[in-house]
Structure formats: C-alpha cells, structure tokens
Amino acid sequence: MTTTTRITLAQRPAGLPDDSTWAVEKVELPSPAEGELLVKVDHISLDPAMRGWLNDVRSYLPPVQIGEVMRATVTGTVVESRHRDFAVGDAVSGTLGATEYALSDGDGLQKIDISIAAPATWLGALGMPGLTAYHGLHEVGEMTAGDTVVISAAAGAVGSVAGQLAKAKGCTVIGIAGGPEKCAWLTEIGFDTVVDYKNENVLKRLRQTAPDGIDIFFDNVGGDILDAALANLRRGARVVICGAISTYNDETLAPGPRRYMSLLVFRARMQGFLVFDYPDKDAAAIADISDLIGSGALVARETVVEGGIEDFGRTLLGLFEGRNTGKLALKIA
C-alpha cells in the first residue's frame, strides 16, 4: 500500500476558485494489479482549461465531479510496474490528476525523454500547450510563409510557442501581452512587435503594426482583444479560437464579439479547435518542436512553483493573475 495526498473538488466555485473549492485527502493505494503501474508524480500542469472543467456544463470533456480528483496532466516516474510496456524508472506523462502518486493502466500514458528536455518542458512546449500551438497554426490557421500572425496571451504557454513557430515558418509575428517585462521577453525571443494591452490601445496599435491587415489571429483571450483583432483582418483571414481566459471566471455570460461582421466583409473564417482533434499528427509535431528547441530557434520557458500538493489551488490562481511567463507548473518532488 502507498499513501498519497490528492486534491479533490469540494464544491463548484462562483468566479475565481478559492480554498473552499478544494479538499486535500490522504488515501491508501493498493499495489499495482496485473496490467497496472504506480507513478510518483513530480510536476503538475496548471492550465486555463481547468477552470472550465469545474463548471457543471456540457463541454468537450465531462466536468470534474464533486469528490473526484482534480483532472491534471502530470509528469512522474514509474516506481512499481506490472505493465508490459512500462518499467520501473521510466519517466512518463499523462492525465493522472492532482495527486502525489497515481495508479494507471497505461491508457493515455506516454514515456518522455528527460535527457532531451526537463519534465516541465514536456508539460509545456513538448506537451499539450506546444501541440495546441502547432495544430492551431498549421491545421486551423493554415499558416504559410509571409503571413502576418497576431497572438493574444503571447507570453503564456501556448502563445509563446505559437509565436516562435510562426516566426520559424517565415511569418511576421505580433504578440499581445500584459506589462513591460513580458513584452520585452517576447521581443527577445523573436517576436517582430509586441503590444502591451495594459498600457496601449490594442485596436490602434494593431492598425499601426499590421497596416495591411491580419492573416491569422490566434486567440487565447477573447473579449475586447478579440474585437480589436476582428477590426483589423485581411481578406481571407483565419481567426483561430484556442481559448478565452478573460471570461473564464465571469459569473454571467460574457458578451459575444461585437465586430463579427468583419468575417463577412473580409471573407474570413473563425474556427475553434481542441488539441485532441489531430492525434495522428502529434508525433510529427513533437519532433518538429524538439528540433526547433535543439537548434535554438524556439525557447521553451516555464514558471515552476516548488511546493507541496496542497499548493495546487494557490498555484492555479497564478494563471488568472498573470504571474506566469510561459508554462506554469507545480513541482512537488
């Protein structure tokens, strides 16, 4: 038997999650049965999508239920195994939840090579955020060299990878981020222009920096930022809807885009997608991103918070307070 501490959903939040949202539980896990393995978790991914999983509404995944372990992608090490595909000592990643130890039947679990990149990078540029950026640009945005690409939340886990992928493809890349420190970092890693939404008029700055219009708008924010981009499209533009973090904690339904008629005027399209939509393209995407990291053409950055499993809730709030640059992860080992 192995004792593990885990985070479960105590009650659904109204607005931002707080301490009352979570319960910290200690439970005993049995030894792995035939076909199972036991993983000691070392890093837990914190993702904006987590806020949506707490709402009892129809979505692309079932909501986390009261009393269930909080859904989370993690990295860890196999410490016991009766599974033919996994050996003790293997480094792995998968959606095992916010817990110190997890039993798994191997479904959805993948081996990771931590000699290539640190565990937190396998949760970021080489994980779900990196794949999201890659598929969003290539499959939905149909990116080609010479495109003008604008990315909101550009200093986040998805946005920072998306911008560098677009730059490597030969695009002009404009990022939208909050505050001089994040904007300076984006310039440092190759963005052509960065708009500081906290201190600048985004609509006007996009007109100045993309005078011929936007070919791809990769949106992670929604709200007024989306409207500003819609006002600056080029004919045939592709608006890629990845997320809308500006509205995730709203207690009432946020207003829809006001400038949606730009889609008609510029014969543009706006399409949402999920990272899970292109599983047959994941391996090639990871290989491509890995090569870019190896060559120095893509900088993978993580904000790693060190603490215990009980720090999960407070760390998650950092996403909505803008405390992270790049991927946010909680290191518990």
Coordinates of N, CA and C in Angstrom, one line a residue, residues 123-280:
L123 N 5.5 19.3 -20.2 CA 4.1 19.8 -19.9 C 3.8 21.1 -20.7
G124 N 4.9 21.6 -21.3 CA 4.7 22.9 -22.0 C 5.0 22.8 -23.5
A125 N 6.1 23.2 -23.9 CA 6.4 23.2 -25.4 C 6.3 21.9 -26.0
L126 N 6.7 20.8 -25.3 CA 6.6 19.4 -25.9 C 5.4 18.7 -25.4
G127 N 4.4 19.4 -24.7 CA 3.2 18.8 -24.2 C 2.0 19.4 -24.9
M128 N 0.9 19.4 -24.1 CA -0.4 19.9 -24.6 C -0.3 21.3 -25.2
P129 N 0.3 22.3 -24.5 CA 0.4 23.7 -25.0 C 1.1 23.7 -26.3
G130 N 2.3 23.0 -26.4 CA 3.0 23.1 -27.7 C 2.2 22.5 -28.8
L131 N 1.6 21.3 -28.6 CA 0.7 20.7 -29.6 C -0.4 21.6 -30.0
T132 N -1.0 22.3 -29.0 CA -2.1 23.2 -29.3 C -1.7 24.3 -30.2
A133 N -0.5 24.9 -29.9 CA 0.0 26.0 -30.8 C 0.3 25.4 -32.2
Y134 N 0.9 24.3 -32.3 CA 1.3 23.7 -33.6 C 0.0 23.4 -34.4
H135 N -0.9 22.7 -33.8 CA -2.1 22.3 -34.6 C -3.0 23.5 -34.9
G136 N -3.0 24.4 -34.0 CA -3.8 25.6 -34.3 C -3.3 26.4 -35.4
L137 N -2.0 26.6 -35.5 CA -1.4 27.3 -36.6 C -1.5 26.6 -38.0
H138 N -1.1 25.3 -37.9 CA -1.0 24.5 -39.2 C -2.3 24.0 -39.7
E139 N -3.1 23.4 -38.8 CA -4.3 22.7 -39.2 C -5.5 23.7 -39.4
V140 N -5.6 24.6 -38.4 CA -6.8 25.5 -38.4 C -6.4 26.8 -39.1
G141 N -5.2 27.4 -38.8 CA -4.8 28.6 -39.4 C -4.2 28.5 -40.8
E142 N -3.9 27.3 -41.1 CA -3.3 27.0 -42.5 C -2.2 28.0 -42.8
M143 N -1.2 28.1 -41.8 CA -0.2 29.1 -41.9 C 0.8 28.9 -43.1
T144 N 1.1 30.0 -43.7 CA 2.1 29.9 -44.8 C 3.1 31.1 -44.6
A145 N 4.3 30.9 -45.1 CA 5.3 31.9 -45.0 C 4.8 33.2 -45.6
G146 N 5.1 34.3 -44.9 CA 4.7 35.6 -45.3 C 3.4 36.1 -44.6
D147 N 2.7 35.2 -43.9 CA 1.5 35.6 -43.2 C 1.9 36.6 -42.1
T148 N 0.9 37.5 -41.8 CA 1.0 38.3 -40.6 C 0.2 37.6 -39.5
V149 N 0.8 37.2 -38.4 CA 0.2 36.4 -37.4 C 0.2 37.2 -36.1
V150 N -1.0 37.3 -35.5 CA -1.2 38.0 -34.2 C -1.6 37.0 -33.2
I151 N -1.0 37.1 -32.0 CA -1.3 36.1 -31.0 C -1.6 36.8 -29.7
S152 N -2.7 36.5 -29.1 CA -3.0 37.1 -27.8 C -2.5 36.2 -26.7
A153 N -2.4 36.7 -25.5 CA -1.7 36.0 -24.3 C -0.4 35.4 -24.8
A154 N 0.4 36.2 -25.5 CA 1.5 35.7 -26.3 C 2.7 35.3 -25.3
A155 N 2.6 35.7 -24.1 CA 3.7 35.3 -23.2 C 3.3 34.0 -22.4
G156 N 2.2 33.4 -22.7 CA 1.7 32.2 -22.0 C 2.3 31.0 -22.6
A157 N 1.9 29.8 -22.1 CA 2.4 28.6 -22.5 C 2.1 28.3 -24.0
V158 N 0.9 28.5 -24.5 CA 0.5 28.3 -25.8 C 1.0 29.4 -26.7
G159 N 0.8 30.7 -26.3 CA 1.1 31.8 -27.1 C 2.6 32.0 -27.4
S160 N 3.4 31.7 -26.5 CA 4.9 31.9 -26.7 C 5.4 30.9 -27.7
V161 N 4.9 29.7 -27.6 CA 5.3 28.7 -28.6 C 4.7 29.0 -30.0
A162 N 3.5 29.4 -30.0 CA 2.8 29.7 -31.3 C 3.6 30.8 -32.0
G163 N 4.0 31.8 -31.3 CA 4.7 32.9 -31.9 C 6.0 32.5 -32.5
Q164 N 6.7 31.7 -31.8 CA 8.0 31.2 -32.3 C 7.9 30.2 -33.5
L165 N 6.8 29.4 -33.4 CA 6.6 28.5 -34.6 C 6.3 29.3 -35.8
A166 N 5.5 30.4 -35.7 CA 5.2 31.2 -36.8 C 6.4 32.0 -37.3
K167 N 7.2 32.4 -36.4 CA 8.5 33.1 -36.9 C 9.4 32.1 -37.6
A168 N 9.5 30.9 -37.1 CA 10.3 29.9 -37.8 C 9.8 29.6 -39.2
K169 N 8.5 29.8 -39.4 CA 7.8 29.5 -40.7 C 8.0 30.6 -41.7
G170 N 8.5 31.8 -41.2 CA 8.7 32.9 -42.1 C 7.6 33.9 -42.0
C171 N 6.9 34.0 -40.9 CA 5.8 34.9 -40.8 C 6.2 36.2 -40.0
T172 N 5.5 37.2 -40.2 CA 5.6 38.4 -39.3 C 4.7 38.2 -38.1
V173 N 5.3 38.3 -36.9 CA 4.6 37.9 -35.7 C 4.4 39.1 -34.8
I174 N 3.2 39.3 -34.4 CA 2.8 40.4 -33.4 C 2.2 39.7 -32.2
G175 N 2.8 40.0 -31.1 CA 2.2 39.4 -29.8 C 1.5 40.5 -29.0
I176 N 0.5 40.0 -28.3 CA -0.2 40.9 -27.3 C 0.0 40.3 -26.0
A177 N 0.5 41.1 -25.1 CA 0.8 40.6 -23.7 C 0.7 41.8 -22.7
G178 N 0.7 41.4 -21.4 CA 0.5 42.4 -20.4 C 1.7 42.8 -19.6
G179 N 2.2 44.0 -19.7 CA 3.3 44.5 -18.9 C 4.6 44.5 -19.6
P180 N 5.5 45.4 -19.3 CA 6.8 45.6 -20.0 C 7.7 44.4 -19.9
E181 N 7.7 43.7 -18.8 CA 8.6 42.5 -18.7 C 8.3 41.4 -19.6
K182 N 7.0 41.1 -19.8 CA 6.6 40.1 -20.7 C 6.8 40.5 -22.1
C183 N 6.5 41.8 -22.4 CA 6.7 42.3 -23.8 C 8.2 42.3 -24.1
A184 N 9.0 42.6 -23.2 CA 10.5 42.6 -23.5 C 11.0 41.2 -23.8
W185 N 10.4 40.2 -23.0 CA 10.8 38.8 -23.3 C 10.4 38.3 -24.6
L186 N 9.2 38.7 -25.1 CA 8.7 38.3 -26.4 C 9.6 38.9 -27.5
T187 N 10.0 40.1 -27.3 CA 10.9 40.7 -28.3 C 12.2 40.0 -28.3
E188 N 12.7 39.6 -27.2 CA 14.0 38.9 -27.0 C 13.9 37.5 -27.8
I189 N 12.8 36.8 -27.8 CA 12.7 35.5 -28.4 C 12.2 35.6 -29.9
G190 N 12.1 36.8 -30.4 CA 12.0 36.9 -31.8 C 10.7 37.5 -32.4
F191 N 9.7 37.8 -31.5 CA 8.5 38.5 -32.0 C 8.9 39.8 -32.7
D192 N 8.3 40.1 -33.8 CA 8.6 41.3 -34.5 C 8.1 42.6 -33.8
T193 N 6.9 42.5 -33.2 CA 6.3 43.6 -32.5 C 5.5 43.0 -31.3
V194 N 5.4 43.7 -30.2 CA 4.6 43.3 -29.1 C 3.8 44.5 -28.6
V195 N 2.5 44.2 -28.4 CA 1.5 45.2 -28.0 C 1.2 45.0 -26.5
D196 N 1.4 46.0 -25.7 CA 1.2 45.9 -24.2 C -0.3 46.3 -24.0
Y197 N -1.2 45.3 -23.8 CA -2.6 45.6 -23.6 C -2.9 46.4 -22.4
K198 N -2.0 46.3 -21.4 CA -2.2 47.0 -20.2 C -1.9 48.5 -20.3
N199 N -1.1 48.9 -21.2 CA -0.6 50.3 -21.4 C -0.8 50.9 -22.7
E200 N -1.4 50.1 -23.7 CA -1.6 50.6 -25.0 C -3.0 50.3 -25.5
N201 N -3.5 51.1 -26.5 CA -4.7 50.8 -27.2 C -4.5 49.7 -28.2
V202 N -5.0 48.6 -27.9 CA -4.7 47.4 -28.8 C -5.2 47.6 -30.2
L203 N -6.5 48.1 -30.4 CA -7.0 48.3 -31.7 C -6.2 49.2 -32.5
K204 N -5.8 50.3 -32.0 CA -5.0 51.3 -32.7 C -3.6 50.8 -33.0
R205 N -3.0 50.1 -32.0 CA -1.6 49.5 -32.3 C -1.6 48.4 -33.3
L206 N -2.7 47.6 -33.4 CA -2.8 46.6 -34.4 C -2.9 47.3 -35.8
R207 N -3.6 48.4 -35.9 CA -3.7 49.1 -37.2 C -2.3 49.7 -37.6
Q208 N -1.6 50.1 -36.6 CA -0.2 50.6 -36.9 C 0.8 49.5 -37.3
T209 N 0.7 48.4 -36.6 CA 1.7 47.4 -36.7 C 1.4 46.4 -37.8
A210 N 0.1 46.3 -38.2 CA -0.3 45.4 -39.3 C -1.2 46.3 -40.3
P211 N -0.6 47.2 -40.9 CA -1.4 48.2 -41.8 C -2.1 47.5 -42.9
D212 N -1.6 46.3 -43.4 CA -2.2 45.6 -44.5 C -3.2 44.6 -43.9
G213 N -3.4 44.5 -42.6 CA -4.3 43.5 -42.0 C -3.7 42.3 -41.5
I214 N -4.5 41.5 -40.8 CA -4.0 40.3 -40.1 C -4.4 39.0 -40.9
D215 N -3.5 38.1 -41.2 CA -3.8 36.9 -41.9 C -4.3 35.8 -40.9
I216 N -3.6 35.7 -39.7 CA -4.0 34.7 -38.7 C -4.1 35.5 -37.4
F217 N -5.2 35.3 -36.7 CA -5.3 35.8 -35.3 C -5.5 34.5 -34.4
F218 N -4.5 34.3 -33.6 CA -4.5 33.1 -32.7 C -5.0 33.6 -31.3
D219 N -6.2 33.3 -31.0 CA -6.8 34.0 -29.8 C -6.8 33.0 -28.6
N220 N -6.2 33.5 -27.5 CA -6.3 32.8 -26.2 C -7.1 33.6 -25.2
V221 N -7.6 34.7 -25.5 CA -8.1 35.7 -24.6 C -9.6 36.0 -24.7
G222 N -10.1 36.2 -25.9 CA -11.5 36.6 -26.1 C -11.7 38.1 -25.8
G223 N -13.0 38.4 -25.6 CA -13.4 39.8 -25.1 C -12.9 40.9 -26.0
D224 N -12.5 42.0 -25.5 CA -12.1 43.2 -26.2 C -10.9 42.9 -27.1
I225 N -10.0 42.0 -26.7 CA -8.9 41.7 -27.6 C -9.3 41.1 -28.9
L226 N -10.3 40.2 -28.8 CA -10.8 39.5 -30.0 C -11.4 40.6 -30.9
D227 N -12.2 41.5 -30.3 CA -12.9 42.5 -31.1 C -11.8 43.4 -31.8
A228 N -10.7 43.7 -31.1 CA -9.7 44.5 -31.7 C -9.1 43.9 -32.9
A229 N -8.9 42.6 -32.8 CA -8.3 41.8 -34.0 C -9.3 41.7 -35.1
L230 N -10.6 41.5 -34.8 CA -11.6 41.4 -35.9 C -11.6 42.7 -36.7
A231 N -11.4 43.8 -36.0 CA -11.4 45.1 -36.7 C -10.2 45.3 -37.7
N232 N -9.2 44.4 -37.6 CA -8.0 44.6 -38.4 C -7.7 43.4 -39.3
L233 N -8.7 42.7 -39.7 CA -8.4 41.5 -40.6 C -8.1 41.8 -42.0
R234 N -7.4 40.9 -42.6 CA -7.1 41.0 -44.1 C -8.1 40.0 -44.8
R235 N -8.4 40.2 -46.0 CA -9.3 39.4 -46.8 C -8.7 37.9 -46.7
G236 N -9.6 37.0 -46.4 CA -9.2 35.6 -46.3 C -8.6 35.2 -45.0
A237 N -8.7 36.1 -44.0 CA -8.1 35.8 -42.7 C -8.7 34.6 -42.0
R238 N -7.9 34.0 -41.1 CA -8.3 32.9 -40.3 C -8.2 33.3 -38.8
V239 N -9.3 33.2 -38.1 CA -9.3 33.5 -36.7 C -9.4 32.2 -36.0
V240 N -8.3 31.9 -35.2 CA -8.2 30.6 -34.6 C -8.6 30.7 -33.1
I241 N -9.7 30.1 -32.7 CA -10.2 30.3 -31.3 C -9.6 29.1 -30.5
C242 N -8.6 29.5 -29.7 CA -8.0 28.5 -28.8 C -8.5 28.6 -27.4
G243 N -8.8 29.8 -26.9 CA -9.3 30.0 -25.5 C -9.8 31.4 -25.3
A244 N -10.3 31.6 -24.1 CA -10.9 33.0 -23.8 C -10.7 33.2 -22.3
I245 N -9.5 33.2 -21.9 CA -9.2 33.3 -20.5 C -9.7 34.5 -19.8
S246 N -10.0 35.6 -20.6 CA -10.5 36.8 -20.0 C -11.9 36.6 -19.4
T247 N -12.6 35.6 -19.8 CA -14.0 35.4 -19.4 C -14.2 34.1 -18.5
Y248 N -13.2 33.4 -18.3 CA -13.4 32.1 -17.6 C -14.0 32.2 -16.2
N249 N -13.7 33.3 -15.5 CA -14.2 33.4 -14.2 C -15.4 34.3 -14.1
D250 N -16.0 34.7 -15.2 CA -17.2 35.5 -15.2 C -18.4 34.7 -14.6
E251 N -19.2 35.3 -13.8 CA -20.4 34.7 -13.3 C -21.6 34.8 -14.1
T252 N -21.5 35.7 -15.1 CA -22.6 35.8 -16.1 C -22.0 35.6 -17.5
L253 N -22.8 35.3 -18.5 CA -22.3 35.1 -19.8 C -21.7 36.3 -20.4
A254 N -20.5 36.2 -20.9 CA -19.8 37.4 -21.4 C -20.5 37.8 -22.8
P255 N -20.5 39.1 -23.1 CA -21.0 39.5 -24.4 C -20.2 38.8 -25.6
G256 N -20.9 38.6 -26.7 CA -20.2 38.0 -27.8 C -19.4 39.1 -28.6
P257 N -18.7 38.6 -29.6 CA -17.9 39.6 -30.4 C -18.8 40.6 -31.0
R258 N -18.4 41.9 -30.9 CA -19.2 43.0 -31.5 C -18.9 43.2 -33.0
R259 N -17.7 42.8 -33.4 CA -17.2 43.1 -34.7 C -17.2 41.8 -35.6
Y260 N -18.2 40.9 -35.4 CA -18.2 39.7 -36.1 C -18.5 39.9 -37.6
M261 N -19.1 41.0 -37.9 CA -19.4 41.3 -39.4 C -18.1 41.4 -40.2
S262 N -17.0 41.6 -39.5 CA -15.7 41.7 -40.2 C -15.4 40.3 -40.9
L263 N -16.0 39.3 -40.4 CA -15.8 38.0 -41.0 C -16.5 38.0 -42.4
L264 N -17.6 38.7 -42.5 CA -18.3 38.8 -43.8 C -17.5 39.7 -44.7
V265 N -17.1 40.9 -44.2 CA -16.5 41.9 -45.0 C -15.2 41.4 -45.6
F266 N -14.4 40.7 -44.8 CA -13.1 40.3 -45.3 C -13.1 38.8 -45.7
R267 N -14.3 38.2 -45.8 CA -14.4 36.8 -46.3 C -13.5 35.9 -45.4
A268 N -13.5 36.2 -44.1 CA -12.7 35.5 -43.2 C -13.5 34.4 -42.5
R269 N -12.8 33.5 -41.8 CA -13.4 32.5 -41.0 C -12.9 32.4 -39.6
M270 N -13.7 32.0 -38.7 CA -13.4 31.9 -37.3 C -13.7 30.5 -36.9
Q271 N -12.7 29.8 -36.4 CA -12.9 28.4 -36.1 C -12.3 28.0 -34.7
G272 N -13.0 27.3 -33.9 CA -12.5 26.7 -32.7 C -11.9 25.3 -32.9
F273 N -11.0 24.9 -32.0 CA -10.4 23.6 -32.1 C -10.0 23.1 -30.8
L274 N -9.6 21.8 -30.7 CA -9.0 21.3 -29.5 C -7.8 20.5 -29.9
V275 N -6.9 20.5 -28.9 CA -5.6 19.8 -29.2 C -5.8 18.3 -29.5
F276 N -6.9 17.7 -29.0 CA -7.2 16.3 -29.2 C -7.7 16.0 -30.6
D277 N -7.9 17.0 -31.5 CA -8.5 16.8 -32.8 C -7.6 16.2 -33.8
Y278 N -6.3 16.2 -33.5 CA -5.3 15.8 -34.5 C -4.3 14.7 -34.0
P279 N -4.8 13.6 -33.4 CA -3.8 12.7 -32.7 C -2.8 12.1 -33.7
D280 N -3.2 11.9 -34.9 CA -2.3 11.3 -35.9 C -1.1 12.3 -36.3

